[in-house]
Short mmCIF file of C-alpha atoms and ligand atoms in Angstrom, two decimals:
data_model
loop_
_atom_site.label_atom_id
_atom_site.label_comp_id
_atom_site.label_asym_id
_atom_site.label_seq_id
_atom_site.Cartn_x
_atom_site.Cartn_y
_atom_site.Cartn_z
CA UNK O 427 175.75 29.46 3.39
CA UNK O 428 178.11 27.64 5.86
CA UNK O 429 181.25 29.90 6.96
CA UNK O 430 183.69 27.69 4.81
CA UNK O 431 181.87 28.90 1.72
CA UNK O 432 182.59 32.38 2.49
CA UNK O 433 185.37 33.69 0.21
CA UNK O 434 186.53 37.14 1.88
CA UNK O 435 185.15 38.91 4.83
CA UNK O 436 184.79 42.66 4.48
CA UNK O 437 188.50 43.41 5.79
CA UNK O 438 189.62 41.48 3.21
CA UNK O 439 187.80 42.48 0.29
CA UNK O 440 189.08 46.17 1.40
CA UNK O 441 192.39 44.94 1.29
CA UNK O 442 191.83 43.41 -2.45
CA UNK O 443 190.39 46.44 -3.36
CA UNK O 444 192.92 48.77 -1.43
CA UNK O 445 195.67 49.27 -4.36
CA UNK O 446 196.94 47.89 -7.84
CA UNK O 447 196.93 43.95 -8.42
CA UNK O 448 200.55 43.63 -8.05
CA UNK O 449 201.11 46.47 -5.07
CA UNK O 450 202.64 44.00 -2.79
CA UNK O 451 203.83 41.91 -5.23
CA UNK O 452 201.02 38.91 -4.99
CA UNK O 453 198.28 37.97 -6.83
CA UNK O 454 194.70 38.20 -6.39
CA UNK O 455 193.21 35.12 -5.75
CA UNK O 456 189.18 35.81 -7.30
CA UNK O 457 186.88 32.92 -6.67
CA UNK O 458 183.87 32.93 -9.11
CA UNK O 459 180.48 30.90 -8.43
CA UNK O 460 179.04 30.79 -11.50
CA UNK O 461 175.41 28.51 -11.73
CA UNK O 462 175.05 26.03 -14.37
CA UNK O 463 176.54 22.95 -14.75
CA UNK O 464 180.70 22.23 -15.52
CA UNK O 465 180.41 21.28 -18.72
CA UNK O 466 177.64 23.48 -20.33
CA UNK O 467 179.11 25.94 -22.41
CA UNK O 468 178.72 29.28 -20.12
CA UNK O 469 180.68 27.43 -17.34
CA UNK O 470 183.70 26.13 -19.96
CA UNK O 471 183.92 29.86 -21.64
CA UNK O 472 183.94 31.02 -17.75
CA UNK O 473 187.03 28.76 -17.29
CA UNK O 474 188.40 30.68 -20.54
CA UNK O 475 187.51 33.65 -19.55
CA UNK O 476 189.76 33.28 -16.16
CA UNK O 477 192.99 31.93 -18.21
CA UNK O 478 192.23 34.84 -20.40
CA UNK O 479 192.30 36.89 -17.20
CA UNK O 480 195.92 35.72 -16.06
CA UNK O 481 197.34 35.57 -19.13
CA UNK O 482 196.18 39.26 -20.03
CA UNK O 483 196.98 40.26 -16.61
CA UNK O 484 200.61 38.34 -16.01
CA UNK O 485 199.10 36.78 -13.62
CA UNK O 486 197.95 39.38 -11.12
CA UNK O 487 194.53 37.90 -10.98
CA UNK O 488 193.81 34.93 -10.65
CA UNK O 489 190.52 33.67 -11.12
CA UNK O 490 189.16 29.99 -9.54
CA UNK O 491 185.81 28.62 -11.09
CA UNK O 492 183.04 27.03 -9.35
CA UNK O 493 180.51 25.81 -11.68
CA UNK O 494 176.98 23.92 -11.02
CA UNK O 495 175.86 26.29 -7.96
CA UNK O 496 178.82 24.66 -5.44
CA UNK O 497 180.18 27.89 -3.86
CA UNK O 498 177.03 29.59 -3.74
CA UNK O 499 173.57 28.23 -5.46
CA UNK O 500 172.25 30.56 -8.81
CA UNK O 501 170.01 32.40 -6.40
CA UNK O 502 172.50 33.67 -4.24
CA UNK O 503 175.44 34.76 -6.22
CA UNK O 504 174.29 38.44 -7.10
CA UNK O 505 174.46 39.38 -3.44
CA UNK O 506 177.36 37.50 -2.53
CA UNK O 507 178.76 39.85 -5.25
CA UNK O 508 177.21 42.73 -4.29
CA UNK O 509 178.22 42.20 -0.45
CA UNK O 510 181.77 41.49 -1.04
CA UNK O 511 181.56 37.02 0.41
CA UNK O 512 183.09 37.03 -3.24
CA UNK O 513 184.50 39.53 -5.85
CA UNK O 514 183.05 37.70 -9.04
CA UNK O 515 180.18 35.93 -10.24
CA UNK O 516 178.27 34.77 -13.33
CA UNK O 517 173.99 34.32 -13.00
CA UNK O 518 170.73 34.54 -15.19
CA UNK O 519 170.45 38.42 -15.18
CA UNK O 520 166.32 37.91 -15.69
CA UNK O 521 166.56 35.91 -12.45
CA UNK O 522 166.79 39.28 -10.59
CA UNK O 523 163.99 40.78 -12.72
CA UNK O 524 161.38 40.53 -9.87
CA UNK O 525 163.59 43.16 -8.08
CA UNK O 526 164.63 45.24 -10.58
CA UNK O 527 161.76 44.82 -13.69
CA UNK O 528 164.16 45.97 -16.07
CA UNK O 529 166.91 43.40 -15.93
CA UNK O 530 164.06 41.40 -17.52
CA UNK O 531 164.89 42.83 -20.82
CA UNK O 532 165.56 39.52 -22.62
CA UNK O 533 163.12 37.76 -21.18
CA UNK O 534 160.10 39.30 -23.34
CA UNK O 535 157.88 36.62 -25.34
CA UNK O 536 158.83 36.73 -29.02
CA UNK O 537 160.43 40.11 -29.35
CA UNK O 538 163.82 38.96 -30.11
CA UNK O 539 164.03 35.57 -30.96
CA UNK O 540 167.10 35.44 -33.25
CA UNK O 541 170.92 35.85 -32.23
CA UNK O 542 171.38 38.84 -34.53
CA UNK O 543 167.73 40.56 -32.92
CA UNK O 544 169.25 39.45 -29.31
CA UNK O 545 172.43 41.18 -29.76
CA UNK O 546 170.18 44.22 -31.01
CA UNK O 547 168.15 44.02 -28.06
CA UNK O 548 171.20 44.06 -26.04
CA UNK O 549 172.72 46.67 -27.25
CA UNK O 550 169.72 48.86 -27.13
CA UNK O 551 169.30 47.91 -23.04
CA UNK O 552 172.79 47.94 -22.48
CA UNK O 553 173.75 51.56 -21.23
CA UNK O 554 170.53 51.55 -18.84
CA UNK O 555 170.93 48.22 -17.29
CA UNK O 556 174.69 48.71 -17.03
CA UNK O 557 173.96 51.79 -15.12
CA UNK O 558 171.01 50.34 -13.09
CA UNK O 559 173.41 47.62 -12.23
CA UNK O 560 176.36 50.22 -11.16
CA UNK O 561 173.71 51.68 -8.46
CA UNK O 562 173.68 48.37 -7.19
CA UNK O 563 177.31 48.38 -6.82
CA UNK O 564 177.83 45.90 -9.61
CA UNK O 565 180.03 46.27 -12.94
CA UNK O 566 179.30 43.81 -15.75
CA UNK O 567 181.96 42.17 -17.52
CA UNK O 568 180.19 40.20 -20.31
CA UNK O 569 177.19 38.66 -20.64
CA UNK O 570 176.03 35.39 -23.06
CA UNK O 571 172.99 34.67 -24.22
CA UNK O 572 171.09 30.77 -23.48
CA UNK O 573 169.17 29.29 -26.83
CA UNK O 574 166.06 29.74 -27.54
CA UNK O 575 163.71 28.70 -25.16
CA UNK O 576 160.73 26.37 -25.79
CA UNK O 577 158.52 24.33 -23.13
CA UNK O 578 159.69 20.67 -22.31
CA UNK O 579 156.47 17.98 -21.35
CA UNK O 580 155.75 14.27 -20.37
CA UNK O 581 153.41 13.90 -23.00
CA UNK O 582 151.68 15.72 -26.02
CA UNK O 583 150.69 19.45 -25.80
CA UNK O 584 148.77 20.90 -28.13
CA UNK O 585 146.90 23.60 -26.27
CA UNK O 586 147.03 24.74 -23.04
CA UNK O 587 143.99 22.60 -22.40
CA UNK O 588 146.88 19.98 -22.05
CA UNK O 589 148.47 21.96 -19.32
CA UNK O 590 146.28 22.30 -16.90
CA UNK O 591 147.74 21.53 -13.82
CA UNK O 592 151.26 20.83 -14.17
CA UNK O 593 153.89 21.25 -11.97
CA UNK O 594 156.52 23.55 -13.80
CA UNK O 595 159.88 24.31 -13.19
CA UNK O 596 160.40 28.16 -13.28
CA UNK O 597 163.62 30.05 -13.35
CA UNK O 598 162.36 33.24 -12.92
CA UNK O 599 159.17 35.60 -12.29
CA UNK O 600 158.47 35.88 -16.23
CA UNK O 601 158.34 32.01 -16.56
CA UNK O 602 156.26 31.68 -13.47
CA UNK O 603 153.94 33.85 -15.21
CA UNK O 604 154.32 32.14 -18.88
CA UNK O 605 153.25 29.18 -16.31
CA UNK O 606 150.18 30.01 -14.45
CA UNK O 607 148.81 31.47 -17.97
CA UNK O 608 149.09 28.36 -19.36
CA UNK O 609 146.96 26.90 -16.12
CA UNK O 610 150.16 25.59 -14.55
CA UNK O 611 151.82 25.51 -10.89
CA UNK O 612 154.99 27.13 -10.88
CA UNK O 613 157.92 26.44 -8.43
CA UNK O 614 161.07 27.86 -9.13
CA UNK O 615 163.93 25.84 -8.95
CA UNK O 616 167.68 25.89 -10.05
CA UNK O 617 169.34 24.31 -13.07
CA UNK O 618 171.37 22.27 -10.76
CA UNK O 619 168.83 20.89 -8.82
CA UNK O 620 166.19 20.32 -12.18
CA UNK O 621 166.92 16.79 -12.61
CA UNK O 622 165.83 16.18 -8.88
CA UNK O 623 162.94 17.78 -9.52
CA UNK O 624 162.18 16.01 -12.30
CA UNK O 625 162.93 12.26 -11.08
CA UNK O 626 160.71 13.17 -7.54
CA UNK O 627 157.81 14.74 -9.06
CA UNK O 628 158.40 18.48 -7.80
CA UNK O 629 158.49 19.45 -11.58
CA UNK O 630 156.74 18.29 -14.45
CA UNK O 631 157.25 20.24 -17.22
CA UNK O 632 159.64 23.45 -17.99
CA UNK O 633 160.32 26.27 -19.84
CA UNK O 634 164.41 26.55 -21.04
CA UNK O 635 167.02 25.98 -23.96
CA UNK O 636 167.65 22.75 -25.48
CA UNK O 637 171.04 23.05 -23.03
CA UNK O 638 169.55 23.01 -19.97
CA UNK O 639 167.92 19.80 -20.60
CA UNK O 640 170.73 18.33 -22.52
CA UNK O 641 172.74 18.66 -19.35
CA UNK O 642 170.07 17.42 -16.98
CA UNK O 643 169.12 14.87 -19.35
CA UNK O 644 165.94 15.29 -18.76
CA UNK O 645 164.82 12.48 -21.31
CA UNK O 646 165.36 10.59 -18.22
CA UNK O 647 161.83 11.44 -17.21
CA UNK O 648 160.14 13.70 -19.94
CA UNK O 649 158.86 12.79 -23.29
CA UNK O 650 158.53 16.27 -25.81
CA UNK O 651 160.37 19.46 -26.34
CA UNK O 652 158.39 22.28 -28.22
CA UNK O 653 161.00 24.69 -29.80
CA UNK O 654 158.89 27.90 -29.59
CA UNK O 655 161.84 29.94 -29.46
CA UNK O 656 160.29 32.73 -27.03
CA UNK O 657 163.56 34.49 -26.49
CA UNK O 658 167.42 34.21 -25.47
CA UNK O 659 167.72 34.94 -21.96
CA UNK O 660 171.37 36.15 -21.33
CA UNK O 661 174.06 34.94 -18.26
CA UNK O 662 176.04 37.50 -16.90
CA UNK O 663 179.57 37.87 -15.49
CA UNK O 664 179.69 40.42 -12.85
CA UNK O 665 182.51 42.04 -10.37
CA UNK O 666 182.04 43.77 -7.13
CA UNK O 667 182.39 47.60 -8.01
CA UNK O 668 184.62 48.69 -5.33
CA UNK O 669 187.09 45.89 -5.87
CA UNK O 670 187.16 46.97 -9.78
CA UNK O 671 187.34 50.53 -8.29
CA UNK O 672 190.00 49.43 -6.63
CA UNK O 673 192.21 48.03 -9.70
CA UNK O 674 194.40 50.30 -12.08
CA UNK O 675 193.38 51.14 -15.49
CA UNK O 676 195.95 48.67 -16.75
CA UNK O 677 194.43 45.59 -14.83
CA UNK O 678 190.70 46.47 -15.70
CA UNK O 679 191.92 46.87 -19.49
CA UNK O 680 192.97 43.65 -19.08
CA UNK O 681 189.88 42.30 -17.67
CA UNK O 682 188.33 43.58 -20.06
CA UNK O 683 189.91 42.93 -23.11
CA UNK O 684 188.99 39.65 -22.02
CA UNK O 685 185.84 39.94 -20.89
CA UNK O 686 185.20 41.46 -24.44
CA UNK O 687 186.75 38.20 -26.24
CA UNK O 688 185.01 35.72 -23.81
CA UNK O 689 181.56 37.38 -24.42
CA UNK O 690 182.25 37.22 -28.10
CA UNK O 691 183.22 33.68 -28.28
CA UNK O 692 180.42 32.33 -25.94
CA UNK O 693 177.98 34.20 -28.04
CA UNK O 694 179.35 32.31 -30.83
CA UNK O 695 179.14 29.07 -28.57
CA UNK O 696 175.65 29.20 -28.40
CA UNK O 697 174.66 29.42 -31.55
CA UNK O 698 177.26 26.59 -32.59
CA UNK O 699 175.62 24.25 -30.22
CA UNK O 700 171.56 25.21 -30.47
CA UNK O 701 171.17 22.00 -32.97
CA UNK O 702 173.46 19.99 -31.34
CA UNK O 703 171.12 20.21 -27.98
CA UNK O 704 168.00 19.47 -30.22
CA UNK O 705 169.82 16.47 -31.75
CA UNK O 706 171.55 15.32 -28.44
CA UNK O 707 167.51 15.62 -27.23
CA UNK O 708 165.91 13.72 -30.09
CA UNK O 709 169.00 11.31 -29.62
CA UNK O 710 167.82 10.37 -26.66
CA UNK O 711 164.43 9.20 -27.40
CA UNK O 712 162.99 12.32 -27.10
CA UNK O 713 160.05 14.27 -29.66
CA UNK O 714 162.04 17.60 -30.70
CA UNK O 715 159.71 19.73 -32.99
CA UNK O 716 157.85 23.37 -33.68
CA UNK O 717 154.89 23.87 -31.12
CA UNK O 718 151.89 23.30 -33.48
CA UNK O 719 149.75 26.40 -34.36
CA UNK O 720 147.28 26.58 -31.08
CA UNK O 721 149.66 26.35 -28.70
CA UNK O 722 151.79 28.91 -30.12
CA UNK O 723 148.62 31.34 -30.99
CA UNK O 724 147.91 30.83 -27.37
CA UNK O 725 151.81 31.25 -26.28
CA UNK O 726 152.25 34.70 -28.32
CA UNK O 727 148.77 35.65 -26.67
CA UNK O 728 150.36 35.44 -23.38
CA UNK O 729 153.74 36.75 -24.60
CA UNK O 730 152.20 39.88 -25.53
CA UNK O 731 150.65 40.70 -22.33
CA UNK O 732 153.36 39.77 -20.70
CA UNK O 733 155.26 42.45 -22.32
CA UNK O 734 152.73 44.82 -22.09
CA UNK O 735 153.07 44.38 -17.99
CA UNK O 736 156.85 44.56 -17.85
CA UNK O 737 156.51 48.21 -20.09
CA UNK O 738 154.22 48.97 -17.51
CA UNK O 739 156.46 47.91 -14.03
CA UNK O 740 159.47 49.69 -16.01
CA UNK O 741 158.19 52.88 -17.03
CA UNK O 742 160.54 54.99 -19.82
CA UNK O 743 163.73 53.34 -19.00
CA UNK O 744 161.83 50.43 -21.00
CA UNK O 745 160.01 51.71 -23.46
CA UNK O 746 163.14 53.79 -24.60
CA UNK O 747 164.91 50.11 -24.66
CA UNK O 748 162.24 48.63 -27.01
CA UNK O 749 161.89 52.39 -29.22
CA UNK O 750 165.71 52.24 -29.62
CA UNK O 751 165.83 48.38 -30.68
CA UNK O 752 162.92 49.43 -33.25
CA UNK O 753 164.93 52.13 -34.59
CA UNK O 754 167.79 50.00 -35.28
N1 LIG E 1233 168.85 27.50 -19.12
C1 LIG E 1233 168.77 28.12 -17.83
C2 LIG E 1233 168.23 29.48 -18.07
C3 LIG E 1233 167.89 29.55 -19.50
C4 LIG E 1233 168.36 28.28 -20.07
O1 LIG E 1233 168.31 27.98 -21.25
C5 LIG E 1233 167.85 27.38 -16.90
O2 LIG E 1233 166.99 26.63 -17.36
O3 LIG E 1233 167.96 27.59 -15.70
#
């Protein structure tokens, strides 16, 4: 991070969180990194989100965008959150599963693979991973799930005899894993910098939504995309806790209220645009179907043990996530 990135130094962010919005009469200024490219749809409901935010607020905060990783890359937003360089912030949550197993919630194989189960599954994970995320002085705003996510190749896969070998884009520790099951060579690497990747060799195949490689146009350099459908991993906005601690109940209704309308709306975003990725895809020269029957035998084969580990690295607080979603 070079000093010109860095938003507010700790004085400052006491100051912002030192009294009501509007105390002195001036606005907040909020800057908010968020990861993924301008014009996918997380980054354009972000932008809505932050008119919502001075409208609903009369302008007492104001909130600046930066999509596409150009304040700080996806990797590093959470802790420039959580050490006050910025007050807001939208990332992956899963991304920060390998240091806190249960913010890998959504990111089980095949347990919720619909937008009605995901919202479910949410719901049921909600209070815990809302509190887990308050310990790490962090208060979530909304949060919006991706598409489905299915595996993008150069070529035909019908097993994972085919993908033996491959260099594969991961975005996380559970799609490392997905990876090196499958016989491939993980390296995790941002949405922003996929296309890269893709064009120098570092990355040969993936695992995402039909989004993510709508907006890297990855046709440029890969051939298939297997739907599979695995699960919906979710994006979440975030604020610094002690600068929301630091706002009246007024301004964090208001925050809220649109935080509330924005998750609702990108929700509905999503699943609006899943077939317009696959068609953008196919448009594009590309082979869009279903995974045929081996390579999803051997995918929900791995998917279950994969879950098995992550009820195993998160103890009750996990298992009481997945009992409560089966009770719904
Ligand atoms: N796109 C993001 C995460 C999930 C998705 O669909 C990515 O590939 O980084």
């Amino acid at each position: 991070m070079t000093p010109t990135k860095t938003f507010a130094t700790a004085t400052a962010l006491a100051a912002l969180a030192a009294g009501p919005a509007l105390a002195d009469g001036h606005a907040q200024t909020w800057d908010m990194p968020m990861a993924y490219a301008a014009s996918n749809f997380h980054s354009e409901q972000g932008v809505i989100f932050a008119d919502k935010v001075r409208e609903y607020t009369d302008g007492a905060i104001d909130i600046t965008v930066h999509p596409g990783g150009s304040l700080f890359g996806g990797g590093d937003i959470k802790r420039a959150i959580q050490t006050g360089q910025v007050p807001i912030g939208e990332r992956l949550m899963s991304g920060h599963a390998n240091e806190t197993p249960l913010l890998g919630w959504d990111n089980l194989p095949f347990v919720a693979t619909s937008y009605e189960a995901n919202e479910k599954l949410w719901q049921a994970a909600k209070d815990v991973v809302n509190e887990e995320l308050a310990a790490q002085q962090l208060v979530t705003l909304y949060t919006c799930p991706w598409p489905g996510q299915g595996f993008y190749f150069n070529k035909e896969v019908t097993s994972s005899a085919d993908t033996q070998g491959l260099k594969f884009r991961s975005y996380n520790t559970a799609t490392a894993t997905f990876a090196e099951e499958l016989g491939m060579v993980p390296v995790q690497i941002e949405a922003a910098e996929l296309s890269q990747a893709l064009a120098t060799g570092v990355a040969e195949a993936f695992i995402s939504s039909g989004s993510t490689g709508y907006d890297r146009k990855v046709w440029e350099h890969l051939s298939h995309y297997y739907k599979v459908n695995a699960w919906l991993p979710r994006n979440y906005v975030m604020v610094n806790k002690t600068v929301w601690d630091g706002l009246d109940a007024d301004t964090q209704a208001a925050i809220q209220r649109a935080a509330d309308e924005t998750g609702a709306s990108c929700l509905a975003k999503s699943e609006e645009l899943t077939n317009f990725y696959f068609d953008g895809l196919a448009e594009n020269g590309m082979e869009v179907t279903d995974a045929g029957p081996e390579f999803l035998a051997e995918l929900e084969a791995i998917g279950a043990t994969m879950t098995e580990a992550w009820l195993a690295d998160t103890g009750e607080a996990g298992q009481a996530i997945l009992d409560a979603y089966a009770a719904e």
